[in-house]
Coordinates of C-alpha atoms in Angstrom, one line a residue:
Chain Z
M943 CA 112.2 114.3 15.7
A944 CA 111.4 111.4 18.0
P945 CA 109.9 112.4 21.4
E946 CA 112.4 112.4 24.3
L947 CA 112.9 108.8 25.7
S948 CA 112.9 108.7 29.5
R949 CA 112.6 106.5 32.6
T950 CA 111.1 107.9 35.8
W951 CA 110.8 106.4 39.3
A952 CA 109.0 107.5 42.4
Q953 CA 109.2 105.1 45.3
D954 CA 109.7 105.0 49.1
E955 CA 112.8 102.9 48.9
P956 CA 116.1 104.4 47.5
F957 CA 116.4 103.6 43.8
R958 CA 118.8 100.9 43.1
A959 CA 121.7 101.1 40.8
V960 CA 121.1 97.9 39.1
V961 CA 117.7 99.1 38.0
G962 CA 119.2 102.3 36.8
L963 CA 121.7 100.4 34.7
R964 CA 118.9 98.3 33.3
D965 CA 116.8 101.3 32.5
L966 CA 119.9 102.8 30.6
D967 CA 120.3 99.6 28.6
E968 CA 116.6 99.8 27.6
L969 CA 116.9 103.3 26.6
Y970 CA 120.0 102.5 24.5
A971 CA 118.1 99.6 22.8
E972 CA 115.1 102.0 22.1
C973 CA 117.4 104.5 20.4
P974 CA 117.6 104.3 16.6
E975 CA 121.2 103.4 15.4
K976 CA 122.0 107.1 14.4
Q977 CA 120.9 108.4 17.9
R978 CA 122.9 105.8 19.5
K979 CA 126.1 106.8 17.7
R980 CA 125.5 110.4 18.6
R981 CA 125.2 109.4 22.3
E982 CA 128.0 107.0 22.5
V983 CA 130.0 109.0 25.0
A984 CA 126.9 110.1 26.8
F985 CA 125.8 106.6 27.4
A986 CA 129.3 105.4 28.6
Q987 CA 129.6 108.4 30.9
A988 CA 126.1 107.9 32.3
R989 CA 126.8 104.3 33.0
R990 CA 130.0 105.2 34.7
F991 CA 128.2 107.7 36.7
I992 CA 125.6 105.2 38.0
E993 CA 128.4 102.7 38.7
N994 CA 130.5 105.4 40.6
A995 CA 127.3 106.4 42.7
R996 CA 126.8 102.6 43.5
A997 CA 130.4 102.5 44.8
A998 CA 129.7 105.6 46.9
N999 CA 126.5 104.0 48.4
G1000 CA 124.2 106.2 46.3
I1001 CA 123.8 109.9 45.6
G1002 CA 121.4 112.6 46.8
P1003 CA 119.5 115.1 44.7
T1004 CA 121.6 116.2 41.7
E1005 CA 121.2 117.1 38.0
E1006 CA 123.8 115.4 35.8
R1007 CA 124.2 116.0 32.1
F1008 CA 126.1 113.8 29.6
P1009 CA 128.2 114.1 27.7
R1010 CA 130.0 116.2 30.2
K1011 CA 131.5 118.5 27.5
N1012 CA 129.9 119.4 24.3
R1013 CA 132.6 119.2 21.6
D1014 CA 132.7 120.9 18.3
G1015 CA 130.8 118.7 15.6
Q1016 CA 128.7 117.1 18.2
Y1017 CA 125.0 117.5 18.5
P1018 CA 124.2 119.7 21.5
D1019 CA 120.8 118.2 21.9
A1020 CA 122.1 114.6 21.8
R1021 CA 122.3 114.3 25.6
I1022 CA 121.3 112.1 28.4
D1023 CA 120.2 113.8 31.6
I1024 CA 119.9 112.1 35.0
H1025 CA 117.9 114.0 37.7
V1026 CA 117.6 112.9 41.2
M1027 CA 114.9 115.1 42.6
T1028 CA 114.9 113.9 46.1
G1029 CA 116.1 111.1 48.4
L1030 CA 118.9 108.8 47.5
A1031 CA 119.4 107.0 44.1
F1032 CA 121.7 104.4 42.7
V1033 CA 122.3 102.5 45.9
P1034 CA 124.0 99.0 45.7
Chain E
M706 CA 112.8 145.2 50.0
T707 CA 115.7 146.5 52.1
L708 CA 119.0 144.5 52.4
D709 CA 118.3 144.0 56.1
K710 CA 114.9 142.6 55.5
L711 CA 116.2 140.3 52.8
A712 CA 119.0 139.1 55.2
K713 CA 116.4 138.4 57.8
H714 CA 114.3 136.3 55.3
L715 CA 117.5 134.4 54.4
G716 CA 118.6 133.7 57.8
E717 CA 115.1 132.4 58.7
A718 CA 114.4 130.7 55.4
P719 CA 112.8 127.2 56.3
T720 CA 113.0 125.7 53.0
Q721 CA 115.3 125.3 49.9
D722 CA 112.8 127.3 47.9
A723 CA 112.8 130.2 50.4
V724 CA 116.6 130.2 50.5
R725 CA 116.7 130.2 46.7
T726 CA 114.2 133.1 46.5
A727 CA 116.1 135.1 49.1
C728 CA 119.5 134.6 47.4
S729 CA 117.9 135.5 44.1
S730 CA 116.7 138.9 45.6
L731 CA 120.0 139.5 47.3
S732 CA 121.9 139.2 44.0
D733 CA 120.2 142.4 42.8
H734 CA 122.0 144.3 45.8
D735 CA 125.6 145.5 45.5
M736 CA 126.4 144.0 48.9
G737 CA 124.0 141.0 48.5
S738 CA 126.9 138.7 47.9
A739 CA 128.5 139.3 51.3
V740 CA 125.1 138.6 53.0
V741 CA 124.8 135.2 51.1
A742 CA 128.5 134.4 51.9
G743 CA 127.7 135.1 55.6
Y744 CA 124.8 132.7 55.5
W745 CA 127.1 130.1 53.9
C746 CA 129.8 130.5 56.5
S747 CA 127.3 130.4 59.4
H748 CA 125.5 127.2 60.7
V749 CA 123.3 126.5 57.6
P750 CA 121.1 123.4 58.1
D751 CA 122.6 120.5 55.9
G752 CA 119.5 120.3 53.8
L753 CA 119.7 123.9 52.8
R754 CA 123.3 124.2 52.3
P755 CA 123.6 122.9 48.5
V756 CA 121.1 125.7 47.6
V757 CA 123.6 128.4 48.0
P758 CA 126.1 127.5 45.2
L759 CA 123.1 126.6 43.0
A760 CA 121.6 130.0 43.7
A761 CA 125.1 131.6 43.0
R762 CA 125.3 129.9 39.6
G763 CA 123.7 132.3 37.4
E764 CA 123.2 135.4 39.6
F765 CA 126.2 136.6 41.4
R766 CA 128.5 138.3 38.8
G767 CA 128.8 141.9 40.0
P768 CA 132.0 143.7 41.1
T769 CA 131.8 142.5 44.9
D770 CA 130.5 139.1 44.1
W771 CA 134.0 137.6 44.4
I772 CA 133.2 137.6 48.1
L773 CA 130.6 134.9 47.6
W774 CA 132.7 132.9 45.2
T775 CA 135.7 133.1 47.5
A776 CA 133.7 132.0 50.5
L777 CA 132.3 129.0 48.5
L778 CA 135.8 127.8 47.7
L779 CA 137.4 128.2 51.2
P780 CA 138.1 125.1 53.0
P781 CA 137.1 123.0 54.9
Y782 CA 135.3 121.7 51.9
P783 CA 131.7 120.5 52.0
L784 CA 131.2 116.7 52.4
D785 CA 129.4 116.7 49.2
A786 CA 131.6 118.4 46.6
T787 CA 129.6 117.3 43.6
T788 CA 127.1 120.1 43.9
L789 CA 129.9 122.7 43.8
L790 CA 131.7 120.8 41.0
N791 CA 128.4 121.0 38.9
V792 CA 127.9 124.6 39.6
L793 CA 131.5 125.5 38.7
S794 CA 131.1 123.4 35.5
S795 CA 128.0 125.4 34.4
V796 CA 129.7 128.7 35.3
G797 CA 132.6 127.6 33.2
E798 CA 130.4 126.6 30.2
D799 CA 128.2 129.6 30.0
G800 CA 131.1 132.2 30.2
G801 CA 130.4 133.4 33.8
W802 CA 134.0 132.9 35.0
P803 CA 136.0 135.9 33.7
M804 CA 134.7 138.6 36.0
P805 CA 134.8 139.1 38.8
I806 CA 136.0 135.5 39.8
A807 CA 139.2 135.3 37.9
A808 CA 140.9 138.3 39.4
S809 CA 139.8 137.3 42.9
P810 CA 141.3 134.9 45.4
A811 CA 138.6 132.4 44.1
G812 CA 140.9 131.7 41.2
S813 CA 143.8 130.3 43.2
L814 CA 141.4 128.6 45.8
L815 CA 139.9 126.7 42.8
G816 CA 143.3 124.7 42.7
G817 CA 142.9 123.6 46.4
F818 CA 139.3 122.6 45.9
L819 CA 140.1 120.5 42.8
L820 CA 143.0 118.8 44.4
H821 CA 140.7 117.9 47.3
A822 CA 138.0 116.6 44.8
L823 CA 140.6 114.6 42.9
A824 CA 141.5 112.8 46.1
Q825 CA 137.8 111.7 46.7
P826 CA 136.1 108.5 45.4
A827 CA 135.6 108.1 41.6
L828 CA 132.2 109.7 41.6
V829 CA 133.7 113.0 42.7
A830 CA 137.2 112.7 41.3
E831 CA 136.1 112.0 37.8
R832 CA 133.7 114.9 37.9
A833 CA 136.7 117.1 38.9
V834 CA 138.5 115.8 35.7
D835 CA 135.5 116.6 33.6
L836 CA 135.5 120.2 35.1
L837 CA 139.1 120.7 34.0
G838 CA 137.9 120.3 30.5
V839 CA 135.3 123.0 30.6
L840 CA 137.1 125.7 32.7
P841 CA 138.2 128.7 30.6
G842 CA 141.7 129.6 30.3
A843 CA 141.4 132.6 32.6
A844 CA 140.3 130.3 35.5
L845 CA 143.2 127.9 34.9
A846 CA 145.8 130.8 34.4
A847 CA 144.9 131.9 38.0
L848 CA 146.5 128.7 39.2
D849 CA 150.3 128.9 39.9
E850 CA 152.3 126.6 37.9
S851 CA 153.1 124.0 40.7
T852 CA 149.5 123.7 41.6
F853 CA 148.5 123.2 37.9
E854 CA 151.2 120.5 37.5
Q855 CA 149.9 118.8 40.7
L856 CA 146.3 118.9 39.3
L857 CA 147.4 117.4 36.0
G858 CA 149.2 114.6 37.8
A859 CA 146.4 113.7 40.0
A860 CA 143.8 114.0 37.1
R861 CA 145.9 111.7 34.9
S862 CA 146.2 109.1 37.6
R863 CA 142.4 109.1 38.2
A864 CA 141.8 108.9 34.5
A865 CA 144.1 105.9 34.2
E866 CA 142.0 104.0 36.7
V867 CA 139.0 103.9 34.4
V868 CA 138.6 100.7 32.5
D869 CA 135.9 101.9 30.0
D870 CA 137.9 103.1 26.9
I871 CA 135.3 105.7 26.0
V872 CA 135.0 107.3 29.4
R873 CA 138.8 107.2 30.0
E874 CA 139.6 108.7 26.6
E875 CA 137.1 111.5 27.4
L876 CA 138.7 112.2 30.6
E877 CA 142.1 112.4 28.9
R878 CA 140.7 114.8 26.4
C879 CA 139.5 117.0 29.2
I880 CA 143.0 117.1 30.7
A881 CA 144.4 118.0 27.3
D882 CA 141.8 120.7 26.9
A883 CA 142.9 122.2 30.2
V884 CA 146.5 122.4 29.2
A885 CA 145.7 124.0 25.9
A886 CA 143.2 126.5 27.4
R887 CA 145.8 127.6 30.0
A888 CA 148.5 128.0 27.4
L889 CA 146.4 130.3 25.3
A890 CA 145.1 132.5 28.2
P891 CA 146.6 135.9 28.9
P892 CA 148.7 136.2 32.1
H893 CA 146.6 136.3 35.2
R894 CA 146.4 139.5 37.1
R895 CA 146.1 139.1 40.8
T896 CA 144.3 141.7 42.9
S897 CA 146.6 142.8 45.7
A898 CA 145.7 141.7 49.3
L899 CA 145.6 145.4 50.2
R900 CA 143.0 146.1 47.7
L901 CA 140.9 143.1 48.8
R902 CA 141.0 144.2 52.4
A903 CA 140.0 147.7 51.4
E904 CA 136.9 146.2 49.5
L905 CA 136.0 144.1 52.4
D906 CA 136.3 147.2 54.7
D907 CA 134.0 149.1 52.2
V908 CA 131.4 146.4 52.1
S909 CA 131.5 146.1 56.0
M910 CA 131.0 149.9 56.3
G911 CA 128.2 150.0 53.7
L912 CA 126.2 147.3 55.4
G913 CA 125.9 149.3 58.5
A914 CA 124.9 147.6 61.7
G915 CA 121.6 145.8 61.0
A916 CA 120.6 142.3 60.1
A917 CA 122.6 142.3 56.9
A918 CA 125.8 143.3 58.6
R919 CA 125.2 140.7 61.3
L920 CA 124.7 137.9 58.8
A921 CA 127.5 139.1 56.5
A922 CA 130.0 139.5 59.4
S923 CA 130.9 135.7 59.7
A924 CA 132.0 135.8 56.0
L925 CA 133.7 139.1 56.1
T926 CA 135.8 138.3 59.2
R927 CA 136.9 135.0 57.8
L928 CA 137.7 136.5 54.3
E929 CA 139.7 139.3 56.0
A930 CA 141.6 136.7 57.9
Y931 CA 142.2 134.6 54.7
V932 CA 143.3 137.6 52.9
V933 CA 145.9 138.4 55.6
G934 CA 147.4 135.1 55.1
L935 CA 147.1 135.2 51.3
A936 CA 149.8 133.2 49.6
L937 CA 150.9 132.8 46.0
D938 CA 149.9 129.2 45.9
H939 CA 146.5 127.5 46.5
E940 CA 147.2 126.8 50.3
V941 CA 145.1 128.5 52.8
R942 CA 147.1 129.5 55.9
V943 CA 146.0 129.4 59.5
V944 CA 145.6 132.9 60.8
Q945 CA 145.9 133.8 64.5
R946 CA 144.0 137.0 65.3
V947 CA 145.2 138.4 68.7
Q948 CA 143.2 141.3 70.1
I949 CA 144.8 143.3 73.0
K950 CA 142.5 145.5 75.2
P951 CA 143.0 147.4 78.3
S952 CA 141.3 145.6 81.2
R953 CA 140.0 149.0 82.5
G954 CA 138.0 150.8 79.8
D955 CA 139.6 154.2 80.6
S956 CA 143.2 153.3 80.3
A957 CA 145.2 153.9 77.1
L958 CA 147.2 151.1 75.3
D959 CA 150.7 152.5 75.0
D960 CA 153.7 150.9 73.4
R961 CA 154.9 149.6 76.7
R962 CA 151.8 147.6 77.4
V963 CA 151.3 146.4 73.8
G964 CA 155.0 145.3 73.7
A965 CA 154.6 143.4 77.1
A966 CA 151.4 141.7 75.8
I967 CA 153.0 140.7 72.4
S968 CA 156.1 139.4 74.0
A969 CA 154.1 137.3 76.6
W970 CA 151.9 135.9 73.8
S971 CA 154.9 135.2 71.7
R972 CA 156.4 133.1 74.5
F973 CA 153.0 131.4 75.0
N974 CA 152.9 130.5 71.2
Q975 CA 156.4 129.0 71.5
W976 CA 155.0 126.7 74.1
W977 CA 151.7 125.6 72.8
I978 CA 152.3 125.4 69.1
P979 CA 155.1 122.7 69.3
T980 CA 153.9 121.1 72.5
L981 CA 150.2 120.7 71.9
S982 CA 150.1 120.4 68.0
T983 CA 153.4 118.5 67.9
T984 CA 154.2 120.3 64.7
G985 CA 157.2 122.5 63.9
A986 CA 154.9 125.3 62.7
R987 CA 156.0 128.9 63.7
A988 CA 153.8 131.9 64.0
V989 CA 154.8 134.9 61.9
P990 CA 153.3 138.4 62.3
T991 CA 151.6 139.5 59.1
A992 CA 149.5 142.5 59.9
A993 CA 148.5 144.9 62.8
T994 CA 145.7 147.4 63.1
S995 CA 145.0 150.0 65.7
G996 CA 142.1 150.6 68.0
S997 CA 142.2 147.9 70.5
F998 CA 145.4 146.7 69.2
R999 CA 145.1 143.7 66.8
L1000 CA 147.9 141.6 65.6
D1001 CA 147.5 138.9 62.9
L1002 CA 150.0 136.1 62.7
V1003 CA 150.2 133.3 60.1
V1004 CA 150.8 130.0 61.6
Q1005 CA 153.0 128.3 59.0
A1006 CA 151.4 125.0 58.8
I1007 CA 150.2 123.1 55.6
G1008 CA 148.6 119.8 55.0
N1009 CA 147.7 117.6 58.0
D1010 CA 149.7 120.0 60.2
V1011 CA 146.8 122.5 59.7
Y1012 CA 144.4 120.1 61.5
A1013 CA 146.9 119.4 64.3
V1014 CA 147.4 123.2 64.9
L1015 CA 143.5 123.7 64.9
R1016 CA 143.0 121.0 67.3
A1017 CA 145.7 122.4 69.5
A1018 CA 144.2 125.8 69.4
D1019 CA 140.9 124.3 70.5
Q1020 CA 142.7 122.6 73.4
V1021 CA 144.2 126.0 74.4
A1022 CA 140.6 127.6 74.3
D1023 CA 139.4 124.7 76.5
Q1024 CA 142.2 125.4 79.0
S1025 CA 141.3 129.1 79.1
S1026 CA 137.6 128.4 80.0
G1027 CA 137.2 124.9 81.1
D1028 CA 137.1 123.6 84.7
Q1029 CA 139.8 120.9 84.4
H1030 CA 143.0 121.3 86.5
L1031 CA 146.0 122.0 84.3
I1032 CA 148.9 119.7 84.4
D1033 CA 152.2 121.2 85.5
E1034 CA 153.8 121.3 82.1
H1035 CA 150.8 123.4 81.0
A1036 CA 150.2 125.4 84.1
E1037 CA 153.6 127.2 84.1
P1038 CA 153.2 128.8 80.5
W1039 CA 149.6 130.0 81.6
R1040 CA 150.9 131.4 84.9
R1041 CA 153.6 133.3 83.0
L1042 CA 151.1 134.7 80.5
I1043 CA 148.5 135.7 83.1
D1044 CA 151.2 137.3 85.4
I1045 CA 152.1 139.7 82.5
L1046 CA 148.5 140.5 81.5
D1047 CA 147.7 141.1 85.1
E1048 CA 150.7 143.3 85.7
F1049 CA 149.8 145.5 82.7
S1050 CA 146.0 145.3 83.2
L1051 CA 145.4 143.8 79.8
S1052 CA 142.8 141.4 78.2
L1053 CA 143.5 139.2 75.4
H1054 CA 141.0 137.7 72.7
V1055 CA 142.6 135.2 70.4
V1056 CA 140.8 133.3 67.4
H1057 CA 142.3 131.0 64.8
Y1058 CA 140.9 131.1 61.2
W1059 CA 141.5 128.6 58.5
G1060 CA 139.3 129.4 55.5
A1061 CA 135.7 129.1 56.5
F1062 CA 136.8 127.5 59.9
E1063 CA 136.8 129.6 63.1
S1064 CA 138.4 128.1 66.2
R1065 CA 136.9 128.6 69.7
A1066 CA 138.1 131.8 71.2
I1067 CA 140.7 132.1 73.9
E1068 CA 139.5 134.7 76.2
L1069 CA 141.6 136.2 79.0
T1070 CA 139.8 138.9 80.8
P1071 CA 139.7 140.1 84.5
A1072 CA 136.7 137.8 84.9
S1073 CA 138.2 134.7 83.3
M1074 CA 141.9 134.9 84.4
P1075 CA 141.4 134.2 88.2
G1076 CA 139.8 130.9 87.2
V1077 CA 142.8 129.9 84.9
R1078 CA 145.2 131.0 87.7
R1079 CA 143.3 128.9 90.2
R1080 CA 143.4 125.8 88.1
A1081 CA 147.1 126.4 87.2
A1082 CA 147.9 127.0 90.9
V1083 CA 146.5 123.7 92.1
A1084 CA 148.2 121.7 89.3
P1085 CA 150.5 119.1 90.8
V1086 CA 154.0 120.5 91.0
K1087 CA 156.9 118.6 89.3
V1088 CA 159.6 119.1 91.9
P1089 CA 163.1 119.9 90.5
S1090 CA 165.8 117.4 91.5
L1091 CA 167.7 120.2 93.2
D1092 CA 164.7 120.6 95.7
V1093 CA 164.7 116.9 96.7
P1094 CA 167.3 116.4 99.5
Q1095 CA 169.7 113.5 99.6
A1096 CA 171.1 113.8 103.1
D1097 CA 169.6 111.2 105.4
V1098 CA 170.6 112.5 108.8
I1099 CA 168.7 115.8 109.5
R1100 CA 170.7 116.7 112.5
K1101 CA 173.9 116.9 110.2
V1102 CA 171.9 119.5 108.2
F1103 CA 171.4 121.5 111.5
L1104 CA 175.2 121.2 112.1
I1105 CA 175.9 123.0 108.8
A1106 CA 173.7 125.9 110.0
E1107 CA 175.5 125.9 113.3
L1108 CA 179.0 126.0 111.8
S1109 CA 177.9 128.7 109.4
S1110 CA 176.4 130.8 112.2
K1111 CA 179.8 130.7 113.9
A1112 CA 181.6 131.5 110.6
E1113 CA 183.4 128.1 110.9
L1114 CA 184.4 126.1 108.0
V1115 CA 181.9 123.4 106.9
T1116 CA 184.2 120.4 106.2
P1117 CA 183.5 116.7 105.5
E1118 CA 185.3 115.9 108.7
A1119 CA 183.1 118.2 110.8
L1120 CA 180.1 116.4 109.5
E1121 CA 181.7 112.9 109.2
V1122 CA 180.8 112.5 105.6
D1123 CA 182.7 112.4 102.3
V1124 CA 183.2 115.4 100.0
R1125 CA 180.3 114.3 97.7
D1126 CA 177.9 114.0 100.6
L1127 CA 178.9 117.3 101.9
N1128 CA 177.5 119.0 98.8
Y1129 CA 174.3 117.1 99.3
Y1130 CA 174.1 118.2 103.0
R1131 CA 174.8 121.8 102.0
R1132 CA 172.0 121.5 99.3
A1133 CA 169.6 120.0 102.1
A1134 CA 170.3 123.1 104.3
K1135 CA 169.2 125.2 101.4
I1136 CA 166.1 123.2 100.8
L1137 CA 165.1 123.8 104.5
G1138 CA 165.8 127.5 104.0
L1139 CA 168.7 127.4 106.6
L1140 CA 171.3 128.7 104.0
D1141 CA 170.7 131.0 101.0
E1142 CA 172.0 130.3 97.6
E1143 CA 175.2 131.9 98.3
D1144 CA 175.7 129.6 101.3
A1145 CA 175.0 132.3 103.9
I1146 CA 173.1 131.5 106.9
T1147 CA 169.4 132.9 106.8
P1148 CA 167.3 134.2 109.7
A1149 CA 165.5 130.8 109.8
G1150 CA 168.9 129.2 110.2
R1151 CA 170.0 131.5 112.9
Q1152 CA 166.8 131.0 114.7
L1153 CA 167.2 127.2 114.4
V1154 CA 170.7 127.2 116.0
R1155 CA 169.4 129.0 119.0
L1156 CA 167.2 126.2 119.9
A1157 CA 167.7 123.0 121.8
D1158 CA 167.6 119.7 119.9
D1159 CA 163.9 118.8 120.3
D1160 CA 162.8 122.4 119.4
R1161 CA 165.1 122.2 116.3
L1162 CA 163.1 119.2 115.2
R1163 CA 159.9 121.0 115.9
T1164 CA 161.0 123.9 113.7
A1165 CA 162.4 121.5 111.1
A1166 CA 159.0 119.9 110.8
V1167 CA 157.6 123.3 109.8
L1168 CA 160.5 124.0 107.4
F1169 CA 160.3 120.6 105.8
E1170 CA 156.6 120.9 105.4
G1171 CA 156.9 124.3 103.7
S1172 CA 159.7 123.4 101.3
V1173 CA 158.9 122.8 97.7
V1174 CA 159.3 119.0 98.1
G1175 CA 157.4 118.8 101.3
D1176 CA 154.5 120.9 100.1
A1177 CA 154.3 118.7 97.0
W1178 CA 154.4 115.5 99.1
V1179 CA 151.5 116.8 101.3
S1180 CA 149.5 117.7 98.1
Y1181 CA 150.2 114.4 96.6
A1182 CA 148.8 112.7 99.8
Q1183 CA 145.8 115.1 99.5
G1184 CA 146.4 115.9 103.1
T1185 CA 146.8 119.0 105.2
T1186 CA 150.0 118.5 107.0
L1187 CA 153.1 116.3 106.9
L1188 CA 151.4 113.9 109.4
D1189 CA 148.9 113.0 106.5
V1190 CA 151.6 111.7 104.5
D1191 CA 152.4 107.9 104.3
P1192 CA 156.3 107.7 104.3
A1193 CA 156.1 104.6 102.2
S1194 CA 154.7 106.7 99.5
A1195 CA 158.0 108.6 98.9
A1196 CA 159.2 106.7 95.9
D1197 CA 155.9 106.7 94.1
F1198 CA 155.5 110.4 94.9
L1199 CA 158.9 111.2 93.4
A1200 CA 158.3 109.0 90.4
A1201 CA 155.1 110.9 89.7
H1202 CA 155.8 114.5 90.8
S1203 CA 159.5 115.1 90.5
L1204 CA 162.0 115.4 87.7
L1205 CA 164.0 112.5 89.1
T1206 CA 164.5 109.2 87.2
G1207 CA 166.0 105.9 87.8
K1208 CA 167.9 104.8 90.9
T1209 CA 168.0 108.3 92.2
I1210 CA 164.3 108.0 93.1
G1211 CA 164.9 105.2 95.6
R1212 CA 167.9 107.0 97.0
R1213 CA 166.1 110.3 97.7
A1214 CA 163.0 108.5 98.8
R1215 CA 165.1 107.1 101.6
T1216 CA 166.0 110.7 102.8
L1217 CA 162.4 111.8 102.7
Q1218 CA 161.4 108.8 104.8
A1219 CA 164.3 109.5 107.2
W1220 CA 163.4 113.2 107.6
H1221 CA 159.7 112.3 108.0
A1222 CA 160.6 109.7 110.8
A1223 CA 162.8 112.4 112.4
V1224 CA 160.4 115.2 112.6
A1225 CA 157.0 113.7 112.7
P1226 CA 157.0 113.0 116.4
F1227 CA 157.8 116.7 116.9
H1228 CA 155.2 118.0 114.5
Y1229 CA 152.9 120.8 115.8
A1230 CA 149.8 118.8 115.0
V1231 CA 150.8 115.9 117.3
R1232 CA 148.6 116.0 120.4
P1233 CA 150.3 115.2 123.6
L1234 CA 148.9 112.2 125.4

């Protein structure tokens, strides 16, 4: 199994949504085709989450897991997690 | 570690980690849930607040832990609803919902919280739609039919706003999942309000009187009030808690005194709720307990009316303790209430609860009531129109007293006025206290007719000054006697401080000016040259 793909950030300024969306696109590109298909819903929901957070002027510490609901026949490990440990993320 | 020590640690916890550790340790105690709930309902620093639901997530599932879950779901809701949505989502997913949460009021409160979340920006609203998809049937079955339908309607409309097909379809699937899960769930069994109150009482007694009890008290008091107003739907009612105590510790509260206090408070409610909140909400008695007599009333307001009632309740609390003078419309109801409490030597303590919100207390005690009375007494008086004369010639008013003293008929001809004016002159004689309400001459009237003309005017100066309208005019002028009044101010005074309107103001102002001109030269404060 491939190692977990991830992007991290640690900075003084609030993390911008545009950078988060770009990171998400890069992760999508790095995924093999099979993994992408398994995460189709997760990627769409994660993208929507970042866009919604941007519309709300960012979000504070949170742990979000995508897909929101594991359905029968899906792979429970095929997830995307977004953790905001501290500060503000996905600001416009 | 004892419950009291853990409560102390939680109350003083400076960091998120310290709060989490204290909550975790408290989850091992039967009554730890009430302590954490009390912490949540008290003034928790913003940075530490989200830790409480996170700490509750995996650890509070004992028989009395509904107390914490109910407290978490009481309005007013936290500004950041996301944390609570995520926590509920994980509780739903890992099977923690059925007990003890489903049978408690938390079940129906969930409906109110979700409706609130669905009205928030997309970041929160869509998370609430997602949550619908993972809630077990038992949780959804606790919602009444109407609330569930409202939830579905709101969720569908939020899902329809999403442009991305994958995300929108997933939201729609969550809504369909909720409908299916509820349909398959066994009927919901509610716990009765009586049983919930008994459990709260048991916990309260079990906690004793130490640090744990003190911290838990803010949750237990609010939950008890919430349970008093428990309704079949998701709405949380405003509960008004009225405590009646004897002012003197050694006197007993009998039915006569309690009845008088309840009746006086009921009249006061009928004034302030419609007047200050401008809602049509009514207060309905719901429960009463002995000891210092306590009466709980539900103020029947929902939606935005709740906020109007709570704002008004705070205004009443301010009036009971502030230093602002009370305007006349407000002063009179206060005077009536305090008169009764004074007469029956009673104190009153009133608080309004709405979920986790507690209003400022209305305290009427022997120490506070004189202040309210003072501020009510100095309020500018709105003079009733009957107390403002419309009879320009004051000597003709004296003539009425003179005729009455001789048991002679008071006729228009005798006064050289028409029939209509005769009534005004008779009224003027009453305003000066020369006649009583039955048209009989008074001792003051008899005294006046014994006097010569100038002395009559000297007496009339005092009578006018001491009449309702004269007294209000002197107060309006911020003066001491009638001589401090500017006659030209008559119309402005009547416009501001009487119940007169329109042209009548000018007509009666002329009478005030005429009387002032007639009696001022004879006023007792005029120094001879």
